[in-house]
């Protein structure tokens, strides 16, 4: 069908665009804004943790009007209920509205079709629907800040029965935060579903001529696996969300065990016989693949940045491809390592322990391959490369700190402590986000024809690296000492003043509580370190150094074979692919790189197997 | 530029884009329904109560199964017609498919409807009954405007020719009725009060207030005490605090559009009081926040400079005491002299009304909140979902219900867990109390059932089998009708079988509109304090209905979605057929794949929910 | 599409009709084994045998729909991977959930052998 609008108007071109690049940018901007908002929520939380007795300072409280503060703060201080609101929304926003849309929605959309040599995604209109479903779902969730009940406040995990009772004493169940969270999640899952169908179909069916499976850039392999994870793992969460919605709207007992007693209400009038455990299983069936959905786009990005900036092929490409597929498969059968304390017996928890320890193998293969890729390379420390190089050790720390959590016995001690928070933030924040930032600096020149400013890039990178470690490393220490997570007063309630008192735990808290102040101030300084980035995004667009040509980094993958920025239809002529994606420093080729799209010239002695298998 | 492989398949994969896409989508649907069925499995296996078996009428489900299978066949014939370029045949087959979808949904809504009108009650001894609750009809009480008198409640009769009085006494259109299922407060029996929580009160929830006023009667609810507030004026260094009265004691709580006699409080005025409270709270929070900031700053300074506190951690007892002291002083100072103007400096968060002793019964729906103290004549406290509190002496909140199913299986399960004699406990059941079962008909039904089950057990014993718990302890409506038809003389099984409603009478379940049939259903009046759970046969009643409605509801949404897509191709596909018939065939094939999947799910749903 | 010729399609249509008939019969069979007393397998009333039989009939019917109506008998490899992959993960979901529910901590596996705390 002749779908091309030769003269799209403003709305068709920029608002309801069906072009994957515009949609990618929409995802990117929206995700970055949500990330910023989630960061802000976390700053409020960290204030409460470090200074539970002090009211929010003016420079943090500026976002709220007096009415909101009168409702949700007491004496200007963050209350437990309000902290829980911030906490639940911080987690939700960062994971579902921030990192995944940025990694999969923004990068997957923008770079994916370009790298396979397609003119757009397989279903452009569905692609547009994906974005708008995401935006609507996100706005529903965040909009609940303005409801009388506030937002969801039972953790980003929303375990019932707590989440069933949250906001239950409201005549209009529809306009409560928990309900809006669940409904928003339905929108997000639909968005995800359409997106993954699109990505898989594009990769399978729209590859350019000559683009065989083993010539695909690793980025594309990673996105393919992510799409399958989203496709197959999200539906059980949808089931959990639907069942919880039915519980809220009809008073059913899917997740309510028999005999619950609620203070102020008495014995709850419900049928009972439900299973809170069922929710946890359904949630974590998604929850675990979700963390690989967070991770793989970052690995994908770093795997592209490294060869470009070392002028060497990616080491172990084939192993990485197999590793990522094994990782995807295994990620479906490890989930209950989030549930070791729910009373699973030795047989089943050993099963999960084994699969969890196993899954570290492909992850290590991926990281090690990228590390080895640096060896003997002619390294250019461009800003993207700095972020990519920081990703490796930071994710390494995150991954290694995960190992104790994999063992069911050790996890009994560490579960729900700050150790867990330290672990997963190391993976996501200095890990994944650094990788994704690198991607932004790396592909910005292709998207806008200008480099991002290097000096601002350094101003962004170095303080971020230092402060982010100061934020999360102490958490590992506090956690091992036994600090719980989700304490709105940072542990102050447990302080024991008498050094000879019997409350041993209070002594532990006393020893480690001062780290809270260090971490909170590091967070505030980390926030300041993001300002150069925000400024850079704008100023580079107007006045950044222009790129010299369409391939400023001298890269080999197909996205650099387009005009800058790529027009509707992406390629001037239909691309053909003649070799693998990382042909750098080939001894038999002219120049230090041999792009995928360049036809074999007479001088090239290609010893590459040109297999035509699908 | 066109996206390739929309119609023609790509050579190496052999597939076009939509084929891949639909199978990917179906893969995710497999996970979706897999998750739902897994929920079903675990809820059933680990249920700690007897799981209802075969509680649904089979015939509608069976007919629906045939309908979906037929539509599955015709949708593939429709696709074949397109490939054979026979437009008329395509229209016929596709039209039939969409028609089947519509009939399916109609049957489904009939099924749902009958369940939603059926009530069920579980008592404190774990016995349960199902049936139809009485509802209001035109009663006596000549124009007094209050909800129909107790003695006139009847549940017989159809909707024609009857008017129904609402909970507050206005006449409703014929056909609409209000279940006689209330929490009741009796103002004539003792002091009754209504208190509104101004923080949570919202003018949109005015139905609670309207009902309370409507029940009690015009002018019967008056403000118990003056609702006062304080005002604060700052002029230079002095602060003037004046106390003012917003609403005077004795003001009447009234509906929004009643004529304004002096001092009437309607929703608008309650909103005023809420505004006063919110502004007062805001003002107070401002003062307190300022005081906290001053105390915090003082502490930080002291920890650096003060001789006693220097170098201490802010968590030390002395540091904490110091801060508290500064806070207290600062607070007092700000309260007295702080530069904070406010029209509303202090205002109460609740506003309380007393109900006149001669007001009528106040009745609220149980779904609006919860009631502590349910026994008639005892103190009670009804807390509504928006924070409204009604206190007083409980009226008669019992539930009048025409029973068409009697179920002791849960009681038996609990008794056996505790090692008690289930049969003995059943004989003592509160359901047989003269207060509850006034005519004794329930007892008669139970006796008849015991005779039947003895005969049935003997019959089964010949084949070496035993009756199930359901057989022994659950009396269904079919059986009640059968026993009634035999006048409760149960002599042989064959006779009972002859008069038992069969597959076709079972279509809509128990019929309380049939004047003859309704005589088979005993009338009970269950006291509220013995009711542990009451609901319609909805997900609230138990997880069986919960998962049934959820899965069939979602399946129904898929049927509707599929019908819309197929209908689109039926009605709007001509243009595509004329320009590129293979593209339409392709699309219909993809739609057909989705339709078959919907049929596939139903193939499992039918036996699992209707036959197991 | 494989077998696109008019004759092939007409032949396929005949097959579809036959399969449709089988599905009707299968449905009647399902109700019969559930309702007719002398077809009741196992003990009286609903028990594990009835469940297995009912699900077996349902699975057969579902397979007919999937294999013939949904053309799985001559579909491409990629589709097999996708669909049966999803079935595999769906089955794994149910199986592993069952594993978690069926193996809870009990005093039997918490307390060591010979513990005097044994209930």
PDB file of C-alpha atoms in Angstrom, chain B residues 234-404:
ATOM      1  CA  UNK B 234      -1.151  39.852  61.577  1.00  0.00           C
ATOM      2  CA  UNK B 235      -0.727  43.608  61.897  1.00  0.00           C
ATOM      3  CA  UNK B 236       2.830  44.688  62.465  1.00  0.00           C
ATOM      4  CA  UNK B 237       4.062  42.899  65.537  1.00  0.00           C
ATOM      5  CA  UNK B 238       0.758  41.903  67.000  1.00  0.00           C
ATOM      6  CA  UNK B 239      -1.356  38.932  66.088  1.00  0.00           C
ATOM      7  CA  UNK B 240      -5.083  38.839  66.589  1.00  0.00           C
ATOM      8  CA  UNK B 241      -6.744  35.448  66.867  1.00  0.00           C
ATOM      9  CA  UNK B 242     -10.522  35.331  66.681  1.00  0.00           C
ATOM     10  CA  UNK B 243     -12.802  32.363  66.968  1.00  0.00           C
ATOM     11  CA  UNK B 244     -15.655  32.222  64.512  1.00  0.00           C
ATOM     12  CA  UNK B 245     -18.530  29.896  63.944  1.00  0.00           C
ATOM     13  CA  UNK B 246     -18.996  28.474  60.473  1.00  0.00           C
ATOM     14  CA  UNK B 247     -22.124  26.467  61.195  1.00  0.00           C
ATOM     15  CA  UNK B 248     -24.317  26.697  64.223  1.00  0.00           C
ATOM     16  CA  UNK B 249     -25.465  23.821  66.340  1.00  0.00           C
ATOM     17  CA  UNK B 250     -28.821  22.609  65.188  1.00  0.00           C
ATOM     18  CA  UNK B 251     -28.285  23.377  61.502  1.00  0.00           C
ATOM     19  CA  UNK B 252     -30.095  20.861  59.398  1.00  0.00           C
ATOM     20  CA  UNK B 253     -28.302  18.474  57.071  1.00  0.00           C
ATOM     21  CA  UNK B 254     -30.251  18.606  53.844  1.00  0.00           C
ATOM     22  CA  UNK B 255     -30.156  17.592  50.218  1.00  0.00           C
ATOM     23  CA  UNK B 256     -28.622  19.892  47.681  1.00  0.00           C
ATOM     24  CA  UNK B 257     -31.793  21.190  46.162  1.00  0.00           C
ATOM     25  CA  UNK B 258     -34.081  21.435  49.152  1.00  0.00           C
ATOM     26  CA  UNK B 259     -35.500  24.804  49.842  1.00  0.00           C
ATOM     27  CA  UNK B 260     -33.197  26.866  51.975  1.00  0.00           C
ATOM     28  CA  UNK B 261     -34.728  27.447  55.336  1.00  0.00           C
ATOM     29  CA  UNK B 262     -32.407  29.099  57.822  1.00  0.00           C
ATOM     30  CA  UNK B 263     -29.106  27.330  58.545  1.00  0.00           C
ATOM     31  CA  UNK B 264     -29.167  24.379  56.231  1.00  0.00           C
ATOM     32  CA  UNK B 265     -26.028  22.320  55.613  1.00  0.00           C
ATOM     33  CA  UNK B 266     -25.902  20.681  52.220  1.00  0.00           C
ATOM     34  CA  UNK B 267     -23.001  19.267  50.273  1.00  0.00           C
ATOM     35  CA  UNK B 268     -21.914  22.744  49.315  1.00  0.00           C
ATOM     36  CA  UNK B 269     -21.605  23.706  52.956  1.00  0.00           C
ATOM     37  CA  UNK B 270     -19.738  20.525  53.782  1.00  0.00           C
ATOM     38  CA  UNK B 271     -17.318  21.444  51.028  1.00  0.00           C
ATOM     39  CA  UNK B 272     -16.927  24.824  52.746  1.00  0.00           C
ATOM     40  CA  UNK B 273     -16.108  23.105  56.001  1.00  0.00           C
ATOM     41  CA  UNK B 274     -13.624  20.886  54.157  1.00  0.00           C
ATOM     42  CA  UNK B 275     -11.970  23.934  52.641  1.00  0.00           C
ATOM     43  CA  UNK B 276     -11.729  25.516  56.073  1.00  0.00           C
ATOM     44  CA  UNK B 277     -10.110  22.398  57.470  1.00  0.00           C
ATOM     45  CA  UNK B 278      -7.645  22.101  54.573  1.00  0.00           C
ATOM     46  CA  UNK B 279      -6.620  25.724  54.830  1.00  0.00           C
ATOM     47  CA  UNK B 280      -6.233  25.436  58.571  1.00  0.00           C
ATOM     48  CA  UNK B 281      -4.093  22.348  58.148  1.00  0.00           C
ATOM     49  CA  UNK B 282      -1.976  24.079  55.538  1.00  0.00           C
ATOM     50  CA  UNK B 283      -1.446  27.006  57.857  1.00  0.00           C
ATOM     51  CA  UNK B 284      -0.544  24.815  60.757  1.00  0.00           C
ATOM     52  CA  UNK B 285       1.883  22.818  58.672  1.00  0.00           C
ATOM     53  CA  UNK B 286       3.582  26.006  57.528  1.00  0.00           C
ATOM     54  CA  UNK B 287       4.166  27.074  61.111  1.00  0.00           C
ATOM     55  CA  UNK B 288       5.388  23.684  62.200  1.00  0.00           C
ATOM     56  CA  UNK B 289       7.662  23.292  59.191  1.00  0.00           C
ATOM     57  CA  UNK B 290       9.260  26.625  59.917  1.00  0.00           C
ATOM     58  CA  UNK B 291       9.775  25.620  63.511  1.00  0.00           C
ATOM     59  CA  UNK B 292      11.374  22.367  62.414  1.00  0.00           C
ATOM     60  CA  UNK B 293      13.733  24.161  60.082  1.00  0.00           C
ATOM     61  CA  UNK B 294      14.834  26.508  62.835  1.00  0.00           C
ATOM     62  CA  UNK B 295      15.386  23.601  65.216  1.00  0.00           C
ATOM     63  CA  UNK B 296      17.305  21.658  62.574  1.00  0.00           C
ATOM     64  CA  UNK B 297      19.534  24.578  61.752  1.00  0.00           C
ATOM     65  CA  UNK B 298      20.155  25.189  65.432  1.00  0.00           C
ATOM     66  CA  UNK B 299      21.182  21.577  65.897  1.00  0.00           C
ATOM     67  CA  UNK B 300      23.556  21.616  62.944  1.00  0.00           C
ATOM     68  CA  UNK B 301      25.171  24.743  64.308  1.00  0.00           C
ATOM     69  CA  UNK B 302      25.380  23.354  67.804  1.00  0.00           C
ATOM     70  CA  UNK B 303      26.973  20.144  66.612  1.00  0.00           C
ATOM     71  CA  UNK B 304      29.748  22.229  65.159  1.00  0.00           C
ATOM     72  CA  UNK B 305      30.155  24.938  67.752  1.00  0.00           C
ATOM     73  CA  UNK B 306      28.472  24.172  71.041  1.00  0.00           C
ATOM     74  CA  UNK B 307      30.883  23.162  73.772  1.00  0.00           C
ATOM     75  CA  UNK B 308      28.757  20.268  75.003  1.00  0.00           C
ATOM     76  CA  UNK B 309      27.516  18.909  71.695  1.00  0.00           C
ATOM     77  CA  UNK B 310      30.499  19.502  69.469  1.00  0.00           C
ATOM     78  CA  UNK B 311      31.542  16.466  67.438  1.00  0.00           C
ATOM     79  CA  UNK B 312      28.572  14.450  68.618  1.00  0.00           C
ATOM     80  CA  UNK B 313      26.448  12.483  66.226  1.00  0.00           C
ATOM     81  CA  UNK B 314      23.006  13.947  65.701  1.00  0.00           C
ATOM     82  CA  UNK B 315      21.573  10.696  66.967  1.00  0.00           C
ATOM     83  CA  UNK B 316      22.950  11.011  70.485  1.00  0.00           C
ATOM     84  CA  UNK B 317      20.350  11.476  73.199  1.00  0.00           C
ATOM     85  CA  UNK B 318      21.670  14.910  74.157  1.00  0.00           C
ATOM     86  CA  UNK B 319      21.573  16.132  70.595  1.00  0.00           C
ATOM     87  CA  UNK B 320      18.017  14.905  70.197  1.00  0.00           C
ATOM     88  CA  UNK B 321      16.962  16.524  73.450  1.00  0.00           C
ATOM     89  CA  UNK B 322      18.550  19.779  72.418  1.00  0.00           C
ATOM     90  CA  UNK B 323      16.692  19.807  69.144  1.00  0.00           C
ATOM     91  CA  UNK B 324      13.392  18.995  70.801  1.00  0.00           C
ATOM     92  CA  UNK B 325      13.836  21.874  73.183  1.00  0.00           C
ATOM     93  CA  UNK B 326      14.541  24.353  70.439  1.00  0.00           C
ATOM     94  CA  UNK B 327      11.584  23.002  68.502  1.00  0.00           C
ATOM     95  CA  UNK B 328       9.204  23.437  71.394  1.00  0.00           C
ATOM     96  CA  UNK B 329      10.319  26.996  72.050  1.00  0.00           C
ATOM     97  CA  UNK B 330      10.212  27.977  68.424  1.00  0.00           C
ATOM     98  CA  UNK B 331       6.782  26.462  67.976  1.00  0.00           C
ATOM     99  CA  UNK B 332       5.354  28.389  70.877  1.00  0.00           C
ATOM    100  CA  UNK B 333       6.929  31.559  69.577  1.00  0.00           C
ATOM    101  CA  UNK B 334       5.565  31.109  66.080  1.00  0.00           C
ATOM    102  CA  UNK B 335       2.093  30.173  67.272  1.00  0.00           C
ATOM    103  CA  UNK B 336       1.925  33.334  69.285  1.00  0.00           C
ATOM    104  CA  UNK B 337       3.746  35.828  67.115  1.00  0.00           C
ATOM    105  CA  UNK B 338       4.549  34.162  63.813  1.00  0.00           C
ATOM    106  CA  UNK B 339       3.977  36.192  60.662  1.00  0.00           C
ATOM    107  CA  UNK B 340       1.440  33.789  59.242  1.00  0.00           C
ATOM    108  CA  UNK B 341      -1.847  35.318  58.201  1.00  0.00           C
ATOM    109  CA  UNK B 342      -4.676  32.898  57.898  1.00  0.00           C
ATOM    110  CA  UNK B 343      -8.396  33.125  57.387  1.00  0.00           C
ATOM    111  CA  UNK B 344      -8.584  29.666  58.788  1.00  0.00           C
ATOM    112  CA  UNK B 345      -5.942  29.022  61.401  1.00  0.00           C
ATOM    113  CA  UNK B 346      -7.569  26.110  63.184  1.00  0.00           C
ATOM    114  CA  UNK B 347     -10.501  23.973  62.130  1.00  0.00           C
ATOM    115  CA  UNK B 348     -11.662  20.497  63.098  1.00  0.00           C
ATOM    116  CA  UNK B 349     -11.190  17.570  60.729  1.00  0.00           C
ATOM    117  CA  UNK B 350     -14.547  16.017  61.472  1.00  0.00           C
ATOM    118  CA  UNK B 351     -18.046  17.408  61.656  1.00  0.00           C
ATOM    119  CA  UNK B 352     -20.650  15.601  63.698  1.00  0.00           C
ATOM    120  CA  UNK B 353     -24.423  15.448  63.385  1.00  0.00           C
ATOM    121  CA  UNK B 354     -26.986  13.923  65.675  1.00  0.00           C
ATOM    122  CA  UNK B 355     -29.989  12.089  64.372  1.00  0.00           C
ATOM    123  CA  UNK B 356     -33.385  12.895  65.846  1.00  0.00           C
ATOM    124  CA  UNK B 357     -34.961  10.220  67.994  1.00  0.00           C
ATOM    125  CA  UNK B 358     -37.964  10.035  65.739  1.00  0.00           C
ATOM    126  CA  UNK B 359     -36.020   9.714  62.520  1.00  0.00           C
ATOM    127  CA  UNK B 360     -36.609   6.678  60.353  1.00  0.00           C
ATOM    128  CA  UNK B 361     -34.213   3.770  59.956  1.00  0.00           C
ATOM    129  CA  UNK B 362     -30.937   4.628  58.320  1.00  0.00           C
ATOM    130  CA  UNK B 363     -30.015   1.962  55.821  1.00  0.00           C
ATOM    131  CA  UNK B 364     -26.798   1.797  53.846  1.00  0.00           C
ATOM    132  CA  UNK B 365     -25.587  -0.802  51.402  1.00  0.00           C
ATOM    133  CA  UNK B 366     -23.031  -3.214  52.839  1.00  0.00           C
ATOM    134  CA  UNK B 367     -20.679  -2.550  49.931  1.00  0.00           C
ATOM    135  CA  UNK B 368     -20.312   1.026  51.113  1.00  0.00           C
ATOM    136  CA  UNK B 369     -18.315   0.176  54.189  1.00  0.00           C
ATOM    137  CA  UNK B 370     -18.170  -2.146  57.156  1.00  0.00           C
ATOM    138  CA  UNK B 371     -20.163  -2.543  60.313  1.00  0.00           C
ATOM    139  CA  UNK B 372     -18.940  -3.481  63.766  1.00  0.00           C
ATOM    140  CA  UNK B 373     -21.576  -4.623  66.208  1.00  0.00           C
ATOM    141  CA  UNK B 374     -24.187  -6.231  64.010  1.00  0.00           C
ATOM    142  CA  UNK B 375     -26.660  -7.591  66.502  1.00  0.00           C
ATOM    143  CA  UNK B 376     -30.040  -5.923  66.485  1.00  0.00           C
ATOM    144  CA  UNK B 377     -30.434  -3.709  69.516  1.00  0.00           C
ATOM    145  CA  UNK B 378     -26.719  -3.493  70.300  1.00  0.00           C
ATOM    146  CA  UNK B 379     -24.260  -0.641  69.798  1.00  0.00           C
ATOM    147  CA  UNK B 380     -23.057  -0.371  66.281  1.00  0.00           C
ATOM    148  CA  UNK B 381     -20.591   1.555  64.234  1.00  0.00           C
ATOM    149  CA  UNK B 382     -20.811   1.759  60.458  1.00  0.00           C
ATOM    150  CA  UNK B 383     -17.706   3.155  58.739  1.00  0.00           C
ATOM    151  CA  UNK B 384     -18.241   4.078  55.100  1.00  0.00           C
ATOM    152  CA  UNK B 385     -15.495   4.067  52.498  1.00  0.00           C
ATOM    153  CA  UNK B 386     -15.133   7.845  52.530  1.00  0.00           C
ATOM    154  CA  UNK B 387     -14.581   7.987  56.266  1.00  0.00           C
ATOM    155  CA  UNK B 388     -18.181   8.755  57.214  1.00  0.00           C
ATOM    156  CA  UNK B 389     -19.153   7.187  60.517  1.00  0.00           C
ATOM    157  CA  UNK B 390     -22.662   6.296  61.583  1.00  0.00           C
ATOM    158  CA  UNK B 391     -23.013   5.260  65.193  1.00  0.00           C
ATOM    159  CA  UNK B 392     -26.039   4.223  67.167  1.00  0.00           C
ATOM    160  CA  UNK B 393     -28.066   1.153  67.953  1.00  0.00           C
ATOM    161  CA  UNK B 394     -28.263  -1.439  65.225  1.00  0.00           C
ATOM    162  CA  UNK B 395     -31.628  -2.017  63.630  1.00  0.00           C
ATOM    163  CA  UNK B 396     -32.643  -5.257  62.030  1.00  0.00           C
ATOM    164  CA  UNK B 397     -30.004  -5.802  59.374  1.00  0.00           C
ATOM    165  CA  UNK B 398     -30.969  -9.384  58.685  1.00  0.00           C
ATOM    166  CA  UNK B 399     -31.149 -10.657  55.159  1.00  0.00           C
ATOM    167  CA  UNK B 400     -34.434 -12.067  53.816  1.00  0.00           C
ATOM    168  CA  UNK B 401     -33.577 -14.619  51.173  1.00  0.00           C
ATOM    169  CA  UNK B 402     -35.489 -17.242  49.188  1.00  0.00           C
ATOM    170  CA  UNK B 403     -33.072 -20.152  49.255  1.00  0.00           C
ATOM    171  CA  UNK B 404     -32.446 -22.353  46.240  1.00  0.00           C
TER     172      UNK B 404
END
